[in-house]
Short mmCIF file of C-alpha atoms and ligand atoms in Angstrom, two decimals:
data_model
loop_
_atom_site.label_atom_id
_atom_site.label_comp_id
_atom_site.label_asym_id
_atom_site.label_seq_id
_atom_site.Cartn_x
_atom_site.Cartn_y
_atom_site.Cartn_z
CA UNK B 1 78.94 -47.97 83.88
CA UNK B 2 81.78 -48.93 81.69
CA UNK B 3 85.04 -50.61 82.62
CA UNK B 4 87.16 -47.58 82.43
CA UNK B 5 84.76 -45.77 84.61
CA UNK B 6 85.09 -48.37 87.28
CA UNK B 7 88.58 -48.92 86.43
CA UNK B 8 90.24 -48.25 90.33
CA UNK B 9 89.08 -47.28 93.75
CA UNK B 10 88.30 -43.60 92.99
CA UNK B 11 86.12 -44.74 89.82
CA UNK B 12 84.23 -46.73 92.37
CA UNK B 13 83.90 -43.71 94.57
CA UNK B 14 83.13 -41.69 91.67
CA UNK B 15 79.90 -43.82 90.85
CA UNK B 16 78.79 -43.41 94.36
CA UNK B 17 78.86 -39.75 94.00
CA UNK B 18 77.45 -39.84 90.30
CA UNK B 19 74.45 -41.82 91.62
CA UNK B 20 74.03 -39.25 94.78
CA UNK B 21 73.60 -36.58 92.13
CA UNK B 22 71.10 -38.32 89.85
CA UNK B 23 69.19 -40.06 92.32
CA UNK B 24 69.14 -43.93 93.49
CA UNK B 25 65.52 -44.40 93.50
CA UNK B 26 64.01 -46.65 90.92
CA UNK B 27 67.31 -47.38 89.40
CA UNK B 28 69.14 -50.45 87.91
CA UNK B 29 73.07 -49.92 87.87
CA UNK B 30 74.85 -52.11 85.29
CA UNK B 31 78.61 -52.63 85.47
CA UNK B 32 81.24 -53.79 83.13
CA UNK B 33 84.55 -55.51 84.52
CA UNK B 34 87.07 -53.20 85.71
CA UNK B 35 89.76 -51.53 83.88
CA UNK B 36 91.14 -54.34 81.55
CA UNK B 37 90.03 -57.47 83.47
CA UNK B 38 88.17 -59.03 80.44
CA UNK B 39 91.38 -58.75 78.40
CA UNK B 40 93.05 -60.19 81.11
CA UNK B 41 90.80 -63.06 81.45
CA UNK B 42 90.88 -63.70 77.70
CA UNK B 43 94.59 -63.86 78.01
CA UNK B 44 94.64 -66.51 80.61
CA UNK B 45 91.98 -68.43 78.41
CA UNK B 46 94.45 -68.36 75.73
CA UNK B 47 97.13 -69.60 77.81
CA UNK B 48 95.16 -72.26 79.46
CA UNK B 49 94.63 -73.67 75.76
CA UNK B 50 98.00 -73.12 74.90
CA UNK B 51 98.89 -75.57 77.63
CA UNK B 52 102.30 -74.00 77.70
CA UNK B 53 102.82 -72.55 81.21
CA UNK B 54 100.64 -72.35 84.24
CA UNK B 55 97.99 -69.74 84.60
CA UNK B 56 98.20 -69.56 88.43
CA UNK B 57 100.59 -66.35 88.17
CA UNK B 58 98.20 -64.54 86.34
CA UNK B 59 95.27 -65.27 88.08
CA UNK B 60 97.11 -64.02 91.28
CA UNK B 61 97.72 -60.96 89.54
CA UNK B 62 94.28 -60.34 88.64
CA UNK B 63 93.19 -61.07 92.23
CA UNK B 64 95.55 -58.75 93.61
CA UNK B 65 94.59 -56.07 91.30
CA UNK B 66 91.07 -56.39 92.81
CA UNK B 67 92.15 -56.85 96.19
CA UNK B 68 93.92 -53.49 95.99
CA UNK B 69 90.87 -51.73 94.86
CA UNK B 70 89.16 -53.44 98.02
CA UNK B 71 91.86 -52.22 100.20
CA UNK B 72 91.76 -48.69 98.93
CA UNK B 73 88.13 -48.70 99.24
CA UNK B 74 87.87 -49.73 103.03
CA UNK B 75 89.72 -48.15 105.66
CA UNK B 76 89.33 -51.02 108.04
CA UNK B 77 90.36 -54.18 105.54
CA UNK B 78 87.21 -55.43 104.40
CA UNK B 79 87.75 -58.97 105.29
CA UNK B 80 84.40 -60.32 104.26
CA UNK B 81 84.61 -59.04 101.10
CA UNK B 82 88.13 -59.92 100.23
CA UNK B 83 87.30 -63.32 100.96
CA UNK B 84 84.63 -63.19 98.40
CA UNK B 85 87.09 -61.89 96.13
CA UNK B 86 89.32 -64.69 97.09
CA UNK B 87 86.38 -67.23 96.64
CA UNK B 88 85.91 -66.22 92.98
CA UNK B 89 89.43 -66.92 92.21
CA UNK B 90 89.19 -70.39 93.70
CA UNK B 91 86.19 -71.12 91.89
CA UNK B 92 87.82 -70.20 88.77
CA UNK B 93 90.92 -72.47 89.61
CA UNK B 94 88.51 -75.24 90.48
CA UNK B 95 86.82 -74.90 86.76
CA UNK B 96 90.14 -74.72 85.05
CA UNK B 97 91.10 -77.96 86.92
CA UNK B 98 88.19 -79.79 86.72
CA UNK B 99 87.23 -78.60 83.02
CA UNK B 100 87.22 -81.41 80.41
CA UNK B 101 85.61 -79.03 77.49
CA UNK B 102 87.41 -78.42 74.46
CA UNK B 103 85.10 -76.00 72.94
CA UNK B 104 87.05 -72.61 73.35
CA UNK B 105 84.04 -70.36 73.31
CA UNK B 106 82.10 -72.28 76.03
CA UNK B 107 85.14 -72.32 78.41
CA UNK B 108 85.48 -68.46 77.25
CA UNK B 109 82.07 -67.59 78.80
CA UNK B 110 82.46 -69.51 81.82
CA UNK B 111 85.51 -67.68 82.66
CA UNK B 112 85.11 -64.13 81.54
CA UNK B 113 82.02 -63.67 83.44
CA UNK B 114 83.85 -63.48 86.65
CA UNK B 115 85.17 -59.96 85.49
CA UNK B 116 81.72 -58.65 86.08
CA UNK B 117 80.98 -60.62 88.87
CA UNK B 118 83.84 -59.56 90.68
CA UNK B 119 82.94 -55.60 90.16
CA UNK B 120 79.42 -55.76 90.94
CA UNK B 121 80.26 -57.53 94.29
CA UNK B 122 83.02 -55.29 95.07
CA UNK B 123 80.80 -52.05 94.02
CA UNK B 124 77.62 -53.46 95.65
CA UNK B 125 79.68 -54.09 99.44
CA UNK B 126 80.99 -50.45 98.91
CA UNK B 127 77.47 -49.11 98.56
CA UNK B 128 76.22 -50.88 101.53
CA UNK B 129 79.30 -49.86 103.50
CA UNK B 130 78.13 -46.56 102.74
CA UNK B 131 74.71 -46.79 103.89
CA UNK B 132 73.05 -47.24 100.31
CA UNK B 133 71.06 -50.44 100.57
CA UNK B 134 71.41 -52.22 97.29
CA UNK B 135 70.26 -55.44 95.75
CA UNK B 136 73.04 -57.49 94.08
CA UNK B 137 71.11 -59.14 91.07
CA UNK B 138 73.04 -61.94 89.04
CA UNK B 139 72.47 -60.95 85.53
CA UNK B 140 72.33 -64.67 84.31
CA UNK B 141 69.26 -65.53 86.04
CA UNK B 142 67.62 -62.52 83.98
CA UNK B 143 69.44 -62.19 80.41
CA UNK B 144 68.36 -65.70 78.97
CA UNK B 145 70.01 -66.41 75.59
CA UNK B 146 70.50 -69.48 73.22
CA UNK B 147 73.99 -71.57 73.14
CA UNK B 148 75.77 -69.22 70.96
CA UNK B 149 78.74 -68.63 73.27
CA UNK B 150 80.69 -65.60 72.98
CA UNK B 151 77.78 -63.82 70.96
CA UNK B 152 74.61 -65.21 72.50
CA UNK B 153 71.06 -64.26 70.88
CA UNK B 154 68.53 -63.06 73.49
CA UNK B 155 65.30 -64.98 74.22
CA UNK B 156 63.31 -61.92 74.70
CA UNK B 157 60.09 -63.53 76.00
CA UNK B 158 62.17 -65.49 78.88
CA UNK B 159 64.35 -62.61 79.56
CA UNK B 160 61.28 -59.98 79.77
CA UNK B 161 59.49 -62.33 82.55
CA UNK B 162 62.66 -62.95 84.39
CA UNK B 163 63.65 -59.36 84.83
CA UNK B 164 60.08 -58.74 85.80
CA UNK B 165 60.24 -61.28 88.50
CA UNK B 166 63.49 -60.85 89.82
CA UNK B 167 63.43 -57.00 90.02
CA UNK B 168 60.13 -56.68 91.54
CA UNK B 169 60.23 -55.09 94.95
CA UNK B 170 63.74 -53.75 94.56
CA UNK B 171 64.20 -50.25 94.50
CA UNK B 172 68.03 -49.86 93.83
CA UNK B 173 69.87 -52.67 92.03
CA UNK B 174 73.17 -53.35 90.99
CA UNK B 175 73.75 -56.18 88.38
CA UNK B 176 76.25 -57.12 85.69
CA UNK B 177 76.46 -56.22 82.06
CA UNK B 178 77.84 -58.57 79.19
CA UNK B 179 76.43 -61.82 80.67
CA UNK B 180 73.62 -64.09 80.43
CA UNK B 181 72.80 -67.61 80.48
CA UNK B 182 71.29 -70.62 78.31
CA UNK B 183 68.56 -72.91 78.79
CA UNK B 184 70.98 -75.31 80.65
CA UNK B 185 72.16 -72.27 82.95
CA UNK B 186 75.60 -72.15 81.39
CA UNK B 187 77.15 -68.78 81.37
CA UNK B 188 76.55 -67.06 77.87
CA UNK B 189 78.17 -63.43 76.82
CA UNK B 190 76.73 -60.81 74.46
CA UNK B 191 79.85 -60.04 72.66
CA UNK B 192 82.78 -57.74 73.69
CA UNK B 193 81.77 -54.44 75.16
CA UNK B 194 77.97 -56.04 75.87
CA UNK B 195 77.49 -54.24 78.62
CA UNK B 196 75.63 -51.24 76.90
CA UNK B 197 73.60 -53.74 75.27
CA UNK B 198 72.67 -55.30 78.51
CA UNK B 199 71.69 -52.15 80.13
CA UNK B 200 69.28 -51.46 76.93
CA UNK B 201 67.72 -54.92 77.56
CA UNK B 202 66.73 -53.92 81.14
CA UNK B 203 65.50 -50.94 80.00
CA UNK B 204 63.32 -52.29 77.55
CA UNK B 205 61.82 -55.01 79.79
CA UNK B 206 61.61 -52.45 82.62
CA UNK B 207 60.15 -49.74 80.53
CA UNK B 208 62.75 -47.56 81.72
CA UNK B 209 62.34 -43.66 81.75
CA UNK B 210 65.88 -43.51 80.30
CA UNK B 211 69.30 -44.81 79.89
CA UNK B 212 72.48 -43.30 80.58
CA UNK B 213 75.61 -44.78 79.77
CA UNK B 214 78.57 -43.67 81.98
CA UNK B 215 81.90 -43.43 80.11
CA UNK B 216 85.27 -42.00 80.24
CA UNK B 217 84.17 -39.60 77.76
CA UNK B 218 82.25 -36.50 77.15
CA UNK B 219 79.50 -38.02 74.85
CA UNK B 220 79.45 -39.22 71.36
CA UNK B 221 81.61 -36.80 69.13
CA UNK B 222 81.72 -36.43 65.63
CA UNK B 223 84.86 -38.63 65.12
CA UNK B 224 87.22 -40.98 67.10
CA UNK B 225 89.20 -38.39 69.36
CA UNK B 226 91.88 -41.02 69.30
CA UNK B 227 92.32 -40.27 65.74
CA UNK B 228 91.17 -36.73 64.77
CA UNK B 229 92.25 -33.89 67.21
CA UNK B 230 89.16 -31.12 66.54
CA UNK B 231 86.12 -33.31 67.52
CA UNK B 232 82.99 -31.87 68.23
CA UNK B 233 80.31 -33.10 70.94
CA UNK B 234 77.14 -33.96 69.33
CA UNK B 235 74.48 -33.02 71.93
CA UNK B 236 71.62 -34.85 70.17
CA UNK B 237 71.29 -37.46 67.45
CA UNK B 238 68.61 -39.62 66.28
CA UNK B 239 68.47 -43.33 66.97
CA UNK B 240 68.78 -43.99 63.23
CA UNK B 241 71.98 -41.93 63.16
CA UNK B 242 73.28 -43.40 66.55
CA UNK B 243 72.90 -47.15 64.81
CA UNK B 244 74.72 -46.09 61.91
CA UNK B 245 77.52 -44.57 63.75
CA UNK B 246 77.59 -48.01 66.00
CA UNK B 247 77.02 -49.95 62.81
CA UNK B 248 80.38 -48.03 61.07
CA UNK B 249 82.47 -48.50 64.01
CA UNK B 250 81.99 -45.78 66.50
CA UNK B 251 82.97 -47.83 69.50
CA UNK B 252 81.33 -45.41 72.13
CA UNK B 253 78.02 -47.37 71.63
CA UNK B 254 77.58 -50.91 70.99
CA UNK B 255 75.87 -51.81 67.96
CA UNK B 256 73.03 -53.69 69.12
CA UNK B 257 72.25 -51.35 72.28
CA UNK B 258 70.13 -48.89 70.29
CA UNK B 259 67.25 -50.99 68.61
CA UNK B 260 65.51 -52.06 71.82
CA UNK B 261 65.58 -48.15 72.86
CA UNK B 262 64.44 -47.14 69.53
CA UNK B 263 61.29 -49.66 69.76
CA UNK B 264 60.00 -47.89 73.12
CA UNK B 265 61.52 -44.70 72.56
CA UNK B 266 63.66 -44.59 75.44
CA UNK B 267 66.17 -41.90 75.51
CA UNK B 268 69.64 -42.83 75.75
CA UNK B 269 71.98 -40.24 77.53
N1 LIG E 1 83.57 -56.48 79.97
C1 LIG E 1 83.25 -56.56 78.89
C2 LIG E 1 84.30 -56.20 77.68
O1 LIG E 1 85.34 -55.89 78.11
C3 LIG E 1 81.74 -55.92 78.57
C4 LIG E 1 81.97 -54.43 78.64
O2 LIG E 1 82.97 -53.89 78.67
O3 LIG E 1 81.11 -53.95 78.07
O4 LIG E 1 84.35 -56.56 76.55
MG1 MG E 2 83.96 -52.36 78.67
#
């Protein structure tokens, strides 16, 4: 589920109704950060490095954005969940306070991961409140990468075995897209819009029947609908064509997503 599909409380409710239709059994759900949270965090990191003004106000606004969604999802204020959301922001503040690293990309990854941690925590608690048992998985325990911050490369072997051991015994799992960790367990990220790629990695490791990317568009079109008026929906295309589309900039699919799926002939919906 992309960030636009979970941009507000009604998006989260819709996610639940989508799953009610397609079924929860043996399903792993990968979620992006809500709405423009990653951009907001990027902005905070820039301000932090610029050292010009305090980031506390920006952090507070982002916290309020998430708390508002929590309030809209739960009729009786979900104090426990609100506290968890608040704790994430406290962790972020502590990180900024204590951080001595000058490496922009390292700091970036330690910070932007909160977008996905927040979204999945909120959605997981919403599911449970609706009687849907779910297992919240920290993707960083599964997606193992090198130290190439902001565009980390996968260690397939380690990732494969971590996924197998963490996922075992759970029928319905919710986890984060985009984020992973290196051998020192520092957070890494897979590149902007990398959540689709995360879904493909999990699918590959689990020999999934299929992958569905839920977006705010009807599907893959023959042109960018923001640029062209009369675009048509492509009902079916080959992996090769999809890879080419992604390579030449069709932002509907992350370019790295197709390859793991093609290797195991896992259909992408
Ligand atoms: N939240 C990340 C981003 O905005 C990953 C994603 O959306 O797929 O780039
Ligand atoms: Mg996104």
